[in-house]
mmCIF file of C-alpha atoms and ligand atoms in Angstrom:
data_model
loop_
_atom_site.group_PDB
_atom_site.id
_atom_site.type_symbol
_atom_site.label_atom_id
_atom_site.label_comp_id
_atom_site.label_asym_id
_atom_site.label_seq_id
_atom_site.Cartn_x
_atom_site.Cartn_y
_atom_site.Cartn_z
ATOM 1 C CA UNK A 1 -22.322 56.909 23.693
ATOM 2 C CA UNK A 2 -22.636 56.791 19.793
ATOM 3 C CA UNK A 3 -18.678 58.003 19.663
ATOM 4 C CA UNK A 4 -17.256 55.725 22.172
ATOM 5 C CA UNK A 5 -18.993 52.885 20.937
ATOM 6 C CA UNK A 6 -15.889 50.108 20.678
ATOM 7 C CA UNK A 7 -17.823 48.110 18.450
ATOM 8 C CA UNK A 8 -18.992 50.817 15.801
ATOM 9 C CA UNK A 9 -17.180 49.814 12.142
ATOM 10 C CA UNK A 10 -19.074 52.780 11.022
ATOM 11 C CA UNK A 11 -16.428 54.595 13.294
ATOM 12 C CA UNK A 12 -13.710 52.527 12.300
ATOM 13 C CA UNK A 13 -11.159 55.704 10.938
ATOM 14 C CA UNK A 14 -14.096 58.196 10.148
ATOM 15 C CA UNK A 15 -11.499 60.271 8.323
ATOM 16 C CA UNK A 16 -10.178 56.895 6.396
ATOM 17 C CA UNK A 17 -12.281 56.080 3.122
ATOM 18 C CA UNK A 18 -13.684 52.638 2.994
ATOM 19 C CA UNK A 19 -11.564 50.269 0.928
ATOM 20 C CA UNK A 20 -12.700 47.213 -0.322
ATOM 21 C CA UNK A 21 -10.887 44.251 -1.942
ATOM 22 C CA UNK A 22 -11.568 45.920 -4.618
ATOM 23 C CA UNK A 23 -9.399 49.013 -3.840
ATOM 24 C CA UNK A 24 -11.682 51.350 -4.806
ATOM 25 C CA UNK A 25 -12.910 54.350 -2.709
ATOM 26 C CA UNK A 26 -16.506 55.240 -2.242
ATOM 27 C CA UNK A 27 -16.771 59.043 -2.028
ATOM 28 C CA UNK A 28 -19.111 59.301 0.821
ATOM 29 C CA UNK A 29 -20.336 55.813 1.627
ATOM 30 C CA UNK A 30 -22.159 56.472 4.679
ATOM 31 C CA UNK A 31 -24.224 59.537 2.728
ATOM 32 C CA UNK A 32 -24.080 57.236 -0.120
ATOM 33 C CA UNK A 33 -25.964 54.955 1.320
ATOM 34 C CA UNK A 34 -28.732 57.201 2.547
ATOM 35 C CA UNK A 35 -29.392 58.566 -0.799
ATOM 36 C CA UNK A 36 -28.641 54.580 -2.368
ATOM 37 C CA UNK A 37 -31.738 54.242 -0.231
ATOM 38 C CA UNK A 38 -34.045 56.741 -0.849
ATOM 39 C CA UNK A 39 -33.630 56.198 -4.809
ATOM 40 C CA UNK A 40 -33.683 52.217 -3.684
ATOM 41 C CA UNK A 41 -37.523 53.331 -2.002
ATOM 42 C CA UNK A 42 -38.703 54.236 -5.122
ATOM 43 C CA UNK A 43 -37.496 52.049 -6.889
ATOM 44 C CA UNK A 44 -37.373 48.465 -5.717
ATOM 45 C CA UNK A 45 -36.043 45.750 -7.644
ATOM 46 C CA UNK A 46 -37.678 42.540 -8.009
ATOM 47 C CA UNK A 47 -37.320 40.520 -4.681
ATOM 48 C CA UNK A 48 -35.172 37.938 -6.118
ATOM 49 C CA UNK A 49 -31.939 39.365 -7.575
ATOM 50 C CA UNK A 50 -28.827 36.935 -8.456
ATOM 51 C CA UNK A 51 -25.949 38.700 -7.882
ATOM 52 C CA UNK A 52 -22.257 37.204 -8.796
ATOM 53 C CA UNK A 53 -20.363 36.348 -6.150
ATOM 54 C CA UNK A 54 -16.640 37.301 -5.640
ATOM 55 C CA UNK A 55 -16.530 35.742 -2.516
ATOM 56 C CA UNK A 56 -13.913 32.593 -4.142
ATOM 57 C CA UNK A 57 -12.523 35.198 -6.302
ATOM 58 C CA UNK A 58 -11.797 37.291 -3.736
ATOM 59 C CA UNK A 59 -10.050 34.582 -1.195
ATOM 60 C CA UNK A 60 -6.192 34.635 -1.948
ATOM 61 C CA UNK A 61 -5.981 30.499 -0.975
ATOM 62 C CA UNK A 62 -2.861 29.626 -2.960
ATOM 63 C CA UNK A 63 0.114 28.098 -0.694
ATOM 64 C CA UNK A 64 1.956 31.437 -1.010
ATOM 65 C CA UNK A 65 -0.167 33.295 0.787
ATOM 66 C CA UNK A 66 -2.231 31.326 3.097
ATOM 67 C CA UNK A 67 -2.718 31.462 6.736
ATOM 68 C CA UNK A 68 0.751 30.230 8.215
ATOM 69 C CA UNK A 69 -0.779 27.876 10.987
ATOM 70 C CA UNK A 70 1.784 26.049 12.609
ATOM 71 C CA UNK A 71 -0.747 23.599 13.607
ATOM 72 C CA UNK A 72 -2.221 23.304 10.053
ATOM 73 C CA UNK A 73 1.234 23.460 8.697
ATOM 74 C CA UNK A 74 2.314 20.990 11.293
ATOM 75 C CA UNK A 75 -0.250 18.608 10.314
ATOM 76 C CA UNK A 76 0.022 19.146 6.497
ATOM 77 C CA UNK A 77 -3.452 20.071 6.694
ATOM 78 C CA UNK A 78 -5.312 22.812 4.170
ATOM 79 C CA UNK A 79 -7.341 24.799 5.902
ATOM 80 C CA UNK A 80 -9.793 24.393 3.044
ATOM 81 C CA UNK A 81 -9.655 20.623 4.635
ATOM 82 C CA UNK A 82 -9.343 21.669 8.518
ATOM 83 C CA UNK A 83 -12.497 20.226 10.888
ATOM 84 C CA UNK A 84 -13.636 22.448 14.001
ATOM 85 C CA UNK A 85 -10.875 21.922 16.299
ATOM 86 C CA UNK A 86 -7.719 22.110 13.680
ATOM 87 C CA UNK A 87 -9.745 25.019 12.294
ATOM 88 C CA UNK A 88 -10.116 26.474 15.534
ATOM 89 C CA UNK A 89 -6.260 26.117 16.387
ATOM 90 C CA UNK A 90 -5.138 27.553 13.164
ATOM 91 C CA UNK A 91 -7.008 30.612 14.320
ATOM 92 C CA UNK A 92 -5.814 30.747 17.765
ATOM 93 C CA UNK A 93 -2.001 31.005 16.764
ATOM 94 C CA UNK A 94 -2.291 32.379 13.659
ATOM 95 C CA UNK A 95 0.355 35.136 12.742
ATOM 96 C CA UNK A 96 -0.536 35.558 9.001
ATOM 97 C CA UNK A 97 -0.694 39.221 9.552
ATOM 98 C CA UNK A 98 0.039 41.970 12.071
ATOM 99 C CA UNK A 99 -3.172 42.167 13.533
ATOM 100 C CA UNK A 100 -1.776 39.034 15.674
ATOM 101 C CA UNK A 101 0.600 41.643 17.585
ATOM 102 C CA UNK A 102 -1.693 43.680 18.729
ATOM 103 C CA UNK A 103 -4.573 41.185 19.293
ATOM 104 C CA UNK A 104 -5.202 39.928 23.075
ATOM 105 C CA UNK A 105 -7.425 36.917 21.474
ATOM 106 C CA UNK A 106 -8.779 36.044 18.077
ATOM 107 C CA UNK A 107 -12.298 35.775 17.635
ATOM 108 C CA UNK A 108 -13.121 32.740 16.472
ATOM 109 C CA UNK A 109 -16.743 32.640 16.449
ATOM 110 C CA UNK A 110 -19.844 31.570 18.230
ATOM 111 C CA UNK A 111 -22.736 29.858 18.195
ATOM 112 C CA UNK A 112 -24.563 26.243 16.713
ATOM 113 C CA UNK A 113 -22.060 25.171 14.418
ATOM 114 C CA UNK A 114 -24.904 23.224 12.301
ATOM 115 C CA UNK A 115 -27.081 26.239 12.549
ATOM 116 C CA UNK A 116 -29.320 27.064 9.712
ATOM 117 C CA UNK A 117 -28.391 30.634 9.747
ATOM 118 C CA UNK A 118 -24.829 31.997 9.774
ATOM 119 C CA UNK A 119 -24.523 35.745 10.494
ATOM 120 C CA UNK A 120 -21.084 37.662 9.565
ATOM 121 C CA UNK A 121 -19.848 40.690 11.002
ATOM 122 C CA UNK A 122 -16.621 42.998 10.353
ATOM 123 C CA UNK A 123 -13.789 42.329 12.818
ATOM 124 C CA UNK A 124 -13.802 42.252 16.344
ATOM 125 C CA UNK A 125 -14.046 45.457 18.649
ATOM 126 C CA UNK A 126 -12.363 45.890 22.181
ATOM 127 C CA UNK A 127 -14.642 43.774 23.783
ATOM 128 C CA UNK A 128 -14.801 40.722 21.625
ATOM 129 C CA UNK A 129 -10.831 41.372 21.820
ATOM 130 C CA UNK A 130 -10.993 40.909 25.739
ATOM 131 C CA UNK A 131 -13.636 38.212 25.690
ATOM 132 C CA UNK A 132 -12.862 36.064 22.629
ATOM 133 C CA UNK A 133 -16.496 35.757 21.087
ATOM 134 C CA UNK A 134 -18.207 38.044 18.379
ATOM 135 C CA UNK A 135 -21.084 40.791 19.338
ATOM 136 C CA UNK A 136 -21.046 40.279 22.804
ATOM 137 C CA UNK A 137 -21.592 44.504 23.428
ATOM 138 C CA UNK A 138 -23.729 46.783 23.075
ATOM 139 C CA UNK A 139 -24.610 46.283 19.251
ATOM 140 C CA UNK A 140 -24.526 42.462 19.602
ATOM 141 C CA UNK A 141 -27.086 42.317 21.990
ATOM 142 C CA UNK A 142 -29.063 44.075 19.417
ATOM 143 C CA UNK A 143 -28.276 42.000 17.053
ATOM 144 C CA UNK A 144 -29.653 39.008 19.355
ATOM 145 C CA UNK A 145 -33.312 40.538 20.530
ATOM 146 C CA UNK A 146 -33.890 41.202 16.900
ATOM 147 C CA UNK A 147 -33.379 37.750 15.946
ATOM 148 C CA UNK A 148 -34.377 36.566 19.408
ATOM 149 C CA UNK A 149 -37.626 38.258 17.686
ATOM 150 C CA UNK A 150 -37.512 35.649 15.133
ATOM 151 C CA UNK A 151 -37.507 33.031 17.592
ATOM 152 C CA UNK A 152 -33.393 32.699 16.381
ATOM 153 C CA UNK A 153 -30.737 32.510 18.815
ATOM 154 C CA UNK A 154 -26.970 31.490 19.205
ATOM 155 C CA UNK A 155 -27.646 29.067 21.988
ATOM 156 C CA UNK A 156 -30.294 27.332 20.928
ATOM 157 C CA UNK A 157 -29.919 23.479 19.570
ATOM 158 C CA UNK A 158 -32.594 22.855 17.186
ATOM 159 C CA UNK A 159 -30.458 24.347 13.804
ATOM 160 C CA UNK A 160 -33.682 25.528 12.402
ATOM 161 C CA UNK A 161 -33.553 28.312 15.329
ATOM 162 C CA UNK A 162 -29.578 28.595 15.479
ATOM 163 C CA UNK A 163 -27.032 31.015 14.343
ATOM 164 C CA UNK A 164 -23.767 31.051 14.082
ATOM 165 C CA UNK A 165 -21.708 34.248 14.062
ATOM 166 C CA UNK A 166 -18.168 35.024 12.826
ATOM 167 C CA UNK A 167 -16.720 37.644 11.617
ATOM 168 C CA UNK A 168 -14.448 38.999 8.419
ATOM 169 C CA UNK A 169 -11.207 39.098 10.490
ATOM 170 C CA UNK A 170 -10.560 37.388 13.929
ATOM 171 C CA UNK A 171 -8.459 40.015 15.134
ATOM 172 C CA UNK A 172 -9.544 43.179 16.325
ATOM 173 C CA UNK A 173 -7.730 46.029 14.170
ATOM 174 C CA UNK A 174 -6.199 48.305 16.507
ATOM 175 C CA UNK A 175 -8.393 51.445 17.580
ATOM 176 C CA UNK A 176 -10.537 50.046 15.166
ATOM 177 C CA UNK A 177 -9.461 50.971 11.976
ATOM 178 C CA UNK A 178 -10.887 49.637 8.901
ATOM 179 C CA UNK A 179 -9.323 45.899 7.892
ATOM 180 C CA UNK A 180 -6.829 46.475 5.472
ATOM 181 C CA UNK A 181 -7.176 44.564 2.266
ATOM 182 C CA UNK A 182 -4.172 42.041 2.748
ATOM 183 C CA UNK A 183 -5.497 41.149 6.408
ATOM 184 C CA UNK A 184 -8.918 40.150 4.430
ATOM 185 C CA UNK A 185 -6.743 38.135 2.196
ATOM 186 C CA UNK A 186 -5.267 36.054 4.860
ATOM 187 C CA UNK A 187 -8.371 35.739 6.986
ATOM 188 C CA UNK A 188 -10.669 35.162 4.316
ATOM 189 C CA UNK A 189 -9.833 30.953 3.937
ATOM 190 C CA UNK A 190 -10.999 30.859 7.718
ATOM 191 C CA UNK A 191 -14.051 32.312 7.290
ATOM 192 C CA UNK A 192 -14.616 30.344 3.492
ATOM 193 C CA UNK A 193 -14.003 27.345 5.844
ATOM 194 C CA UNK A 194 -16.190 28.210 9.007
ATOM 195 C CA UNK A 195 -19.246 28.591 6.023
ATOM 196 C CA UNK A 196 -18.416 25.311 4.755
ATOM 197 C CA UNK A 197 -18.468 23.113 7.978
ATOM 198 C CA UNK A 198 -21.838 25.155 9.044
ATOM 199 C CA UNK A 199 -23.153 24.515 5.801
ATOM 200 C CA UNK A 200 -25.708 27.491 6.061
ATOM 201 C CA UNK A 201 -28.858 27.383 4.445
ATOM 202 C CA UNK A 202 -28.844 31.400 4.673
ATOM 203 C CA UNK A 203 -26.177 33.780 5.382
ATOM 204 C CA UNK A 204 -26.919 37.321 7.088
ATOM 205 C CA UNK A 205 -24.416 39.435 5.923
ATOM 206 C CA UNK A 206 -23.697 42.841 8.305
ATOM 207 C CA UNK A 207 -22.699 45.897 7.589
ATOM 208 C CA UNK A 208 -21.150 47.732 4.269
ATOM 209 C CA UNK A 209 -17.388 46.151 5.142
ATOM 210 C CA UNK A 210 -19.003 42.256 5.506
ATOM 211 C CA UNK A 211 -20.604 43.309 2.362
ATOM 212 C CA UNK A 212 -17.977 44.110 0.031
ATOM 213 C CA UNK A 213 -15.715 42.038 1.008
ATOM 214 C CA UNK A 214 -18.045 39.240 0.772
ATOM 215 C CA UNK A 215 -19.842 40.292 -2.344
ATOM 216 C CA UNK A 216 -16.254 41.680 -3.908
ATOM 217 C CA UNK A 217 -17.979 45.108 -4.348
ATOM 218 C CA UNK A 218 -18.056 48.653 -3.166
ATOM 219 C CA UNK A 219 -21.227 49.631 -3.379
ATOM 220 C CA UNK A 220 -23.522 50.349 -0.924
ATOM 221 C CA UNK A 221 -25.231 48.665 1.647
ATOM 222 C CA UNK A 222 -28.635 50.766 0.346
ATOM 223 C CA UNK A 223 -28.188 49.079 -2.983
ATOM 224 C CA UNK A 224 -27.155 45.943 -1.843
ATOM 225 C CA UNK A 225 -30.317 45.430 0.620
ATOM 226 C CA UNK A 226 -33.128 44.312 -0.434
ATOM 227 C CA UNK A 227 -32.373 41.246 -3.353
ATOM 228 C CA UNK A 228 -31.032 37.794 -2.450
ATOM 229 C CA UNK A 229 -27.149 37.598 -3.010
ATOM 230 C CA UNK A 230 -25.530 34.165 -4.082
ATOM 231 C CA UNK A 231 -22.539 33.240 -2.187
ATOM 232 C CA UNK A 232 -20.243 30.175 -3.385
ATOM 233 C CA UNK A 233 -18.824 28.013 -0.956
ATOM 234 C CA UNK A 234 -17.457 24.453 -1.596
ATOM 235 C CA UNK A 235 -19.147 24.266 -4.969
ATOM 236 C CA UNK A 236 -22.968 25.206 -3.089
ATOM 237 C CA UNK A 237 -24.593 28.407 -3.769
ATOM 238 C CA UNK A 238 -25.607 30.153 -0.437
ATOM 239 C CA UNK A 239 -28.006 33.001 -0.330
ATOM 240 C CA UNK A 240 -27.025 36.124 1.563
ATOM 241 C CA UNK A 241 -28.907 39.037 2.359
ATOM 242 C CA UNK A 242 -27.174 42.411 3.075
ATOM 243 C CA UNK A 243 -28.255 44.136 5.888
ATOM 244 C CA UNK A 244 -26.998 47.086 8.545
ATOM 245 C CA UNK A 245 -24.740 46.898 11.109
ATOM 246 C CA UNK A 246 -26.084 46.813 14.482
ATOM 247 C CA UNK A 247 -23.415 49.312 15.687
ATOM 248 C CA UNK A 248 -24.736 51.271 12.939
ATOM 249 C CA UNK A 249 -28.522 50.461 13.904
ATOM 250 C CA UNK A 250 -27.736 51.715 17.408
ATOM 251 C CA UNK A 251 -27.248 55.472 16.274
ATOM 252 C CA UNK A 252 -29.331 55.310 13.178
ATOM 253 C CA UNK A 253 -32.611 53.796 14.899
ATOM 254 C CA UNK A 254 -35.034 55.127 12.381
ATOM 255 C CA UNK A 255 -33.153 52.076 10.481
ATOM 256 C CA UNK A 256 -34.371 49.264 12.673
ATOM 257 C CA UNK A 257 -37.282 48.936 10.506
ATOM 258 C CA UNK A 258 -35.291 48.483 7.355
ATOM 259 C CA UNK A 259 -33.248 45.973 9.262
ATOM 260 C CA UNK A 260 -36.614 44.361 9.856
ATOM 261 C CA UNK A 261 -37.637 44.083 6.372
ATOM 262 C CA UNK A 262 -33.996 42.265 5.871
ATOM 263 C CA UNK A 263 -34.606 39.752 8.305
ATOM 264 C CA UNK A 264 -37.906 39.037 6.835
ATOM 265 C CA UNK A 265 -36.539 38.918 3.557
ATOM 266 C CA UNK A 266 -34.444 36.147 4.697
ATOM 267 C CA UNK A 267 -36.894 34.622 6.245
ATOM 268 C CA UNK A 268 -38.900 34.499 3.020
ATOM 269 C CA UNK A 269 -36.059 33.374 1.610
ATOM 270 C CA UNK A 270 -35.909 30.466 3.929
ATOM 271 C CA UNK A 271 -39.214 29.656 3.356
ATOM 272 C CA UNK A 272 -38.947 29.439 -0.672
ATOM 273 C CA UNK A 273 -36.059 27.303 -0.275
ATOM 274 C CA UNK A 274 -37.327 24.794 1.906
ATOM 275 C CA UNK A 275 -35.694 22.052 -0.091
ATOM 276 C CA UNK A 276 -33.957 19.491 1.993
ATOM 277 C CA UNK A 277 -31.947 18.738 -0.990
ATOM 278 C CA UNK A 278 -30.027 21.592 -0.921
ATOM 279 C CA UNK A 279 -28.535 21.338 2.150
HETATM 280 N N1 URA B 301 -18.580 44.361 15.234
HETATM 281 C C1 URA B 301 -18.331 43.323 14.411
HETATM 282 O O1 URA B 301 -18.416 43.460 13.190
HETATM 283 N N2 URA B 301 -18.023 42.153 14.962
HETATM 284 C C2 URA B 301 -17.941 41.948 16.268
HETATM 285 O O2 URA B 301 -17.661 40.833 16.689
HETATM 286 C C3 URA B 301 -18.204 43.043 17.098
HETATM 287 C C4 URA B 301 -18.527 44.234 16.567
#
């Protein structure tokens, strides 16, 4: 059901405010972003809308408060510098935050790691947390017959048709709370990393927390949707679309179409910038 739904980050502390990495508290975000919407109906912005990103901003990379990987640290390796496998181990015994005592895995994330299209989710839920991969419930497989739809899928080989999904943080917050600010912090070099070995040529960004904490912004996901975000990674400008939750699509389904138009917008997106040289 909608309310025992593991995976739902709408349900993350309903009585909890969202707060971003910004700190600041939108009133009613989920109400927010139905009216966002409605005023975002009438009046659509153009369909090409640079935004600035916070994303490097918002990463807290400096030596003091990075990761503490044993294996990084071991190897007097940055994670900024890490490949797949170092990267991979840095995650697996990380202890940068208390999320790793309450954790039974991390999440690392799944998926063609030279896929075209990188899709990035909240935190794990309690099944991700037993299984160790992203979306793997009830809102993930969602998530993969829409793009399935779009002839896009985590399995498949060809990049052009890949994704590759991660999430925000790589442990699951306990009963699901919201991800508190300083556990961002000292996942966020992870996740900068994961986006720079994929080397994206589109990011799908889900669901208001993925949002602001990408996009260093509380506002909301109605007034984010809809315009082509720019996320920097590693000196290359990345577009990113905004768009729902699936967890959130699953009890809102009057929103699947809006989801729609967001994977279509990114697939227009794709098509405009076609341009080998940016990859
Ligand atoms: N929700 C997320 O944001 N990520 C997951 O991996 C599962 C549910």
């Amino acid at each position: 059901t909608e309310e025992s739904d593991p995976q739902d980050p709408e349900q993350r502390h309903p009585q909890v405010q969202h707060r971003s990495l910004t700190g600041r508290h939108p009133e009613d975000p989920e109400q927010a972003d139905h009216d966002d919407h409605e005023q975002e109906e009438r009046q659509r912005p153009p369909a090409v809308v640079r935004s600035a990103s916070a994303f490097d901003d918002a990463l807290v990379h400096d030596a003091a408060v990075a990761p503490d990987t044993a294996t990084a640290a071991e190897a007097g390796v940055p994670v900024d510098r890490m490949a797949w496998p170092q990267l991979q181990a840095a995650v697996a015994s990380c202890t940068a935050c208390g999320l790793c005592g309450s954790r039974r895995q991390t999440v690392f994330g799944a998926g063609n790691q030279a896929a075209e299209w990188m899709l990035i989710g909240e935190a794990p839920g309690a099944e991700e947390d037993a299984r160790g991969e992203p979306f793997v419930g009830q809102a993930g497989r969602l998530r993969d017959n829409m793009l399935a739809a779009i002839g896009l899928s985590r399995g498949a080989d060809d990049p052009a048709q890949a994704v590759y999904i991660a999430n925000v943080l790589k442990c699951r917050p306990p009963g699901n709370r919201n991800p508190e600010p300083a556990e961002v912090a000292r996942c966020e070099p992870y996740l900068k990393r994961q986006v720079a070995l994929v080397r994206p040529r589109i990011l799908l960004v889900m669901g208001r927390f993925a949002a602001q904490s990408l996009l260093g912004t509380d506002a909301s996901i109605a007034s984010l949707r809809g315009r082509v975000h720019s996320i920097e990674v590693d000196g290359r400008s990345i577009p990113a679309i905004v768009t729902y939750h699936p967890a959130y699509l699953l009890r809102n389904l009057a929103d699947k179409s809006k989801s729609w138009a967001d994977l279509c917008l990114a697939l227009d997106t794709m098509a405009v910038r076609s341009d080998p040289n940016q990859r």
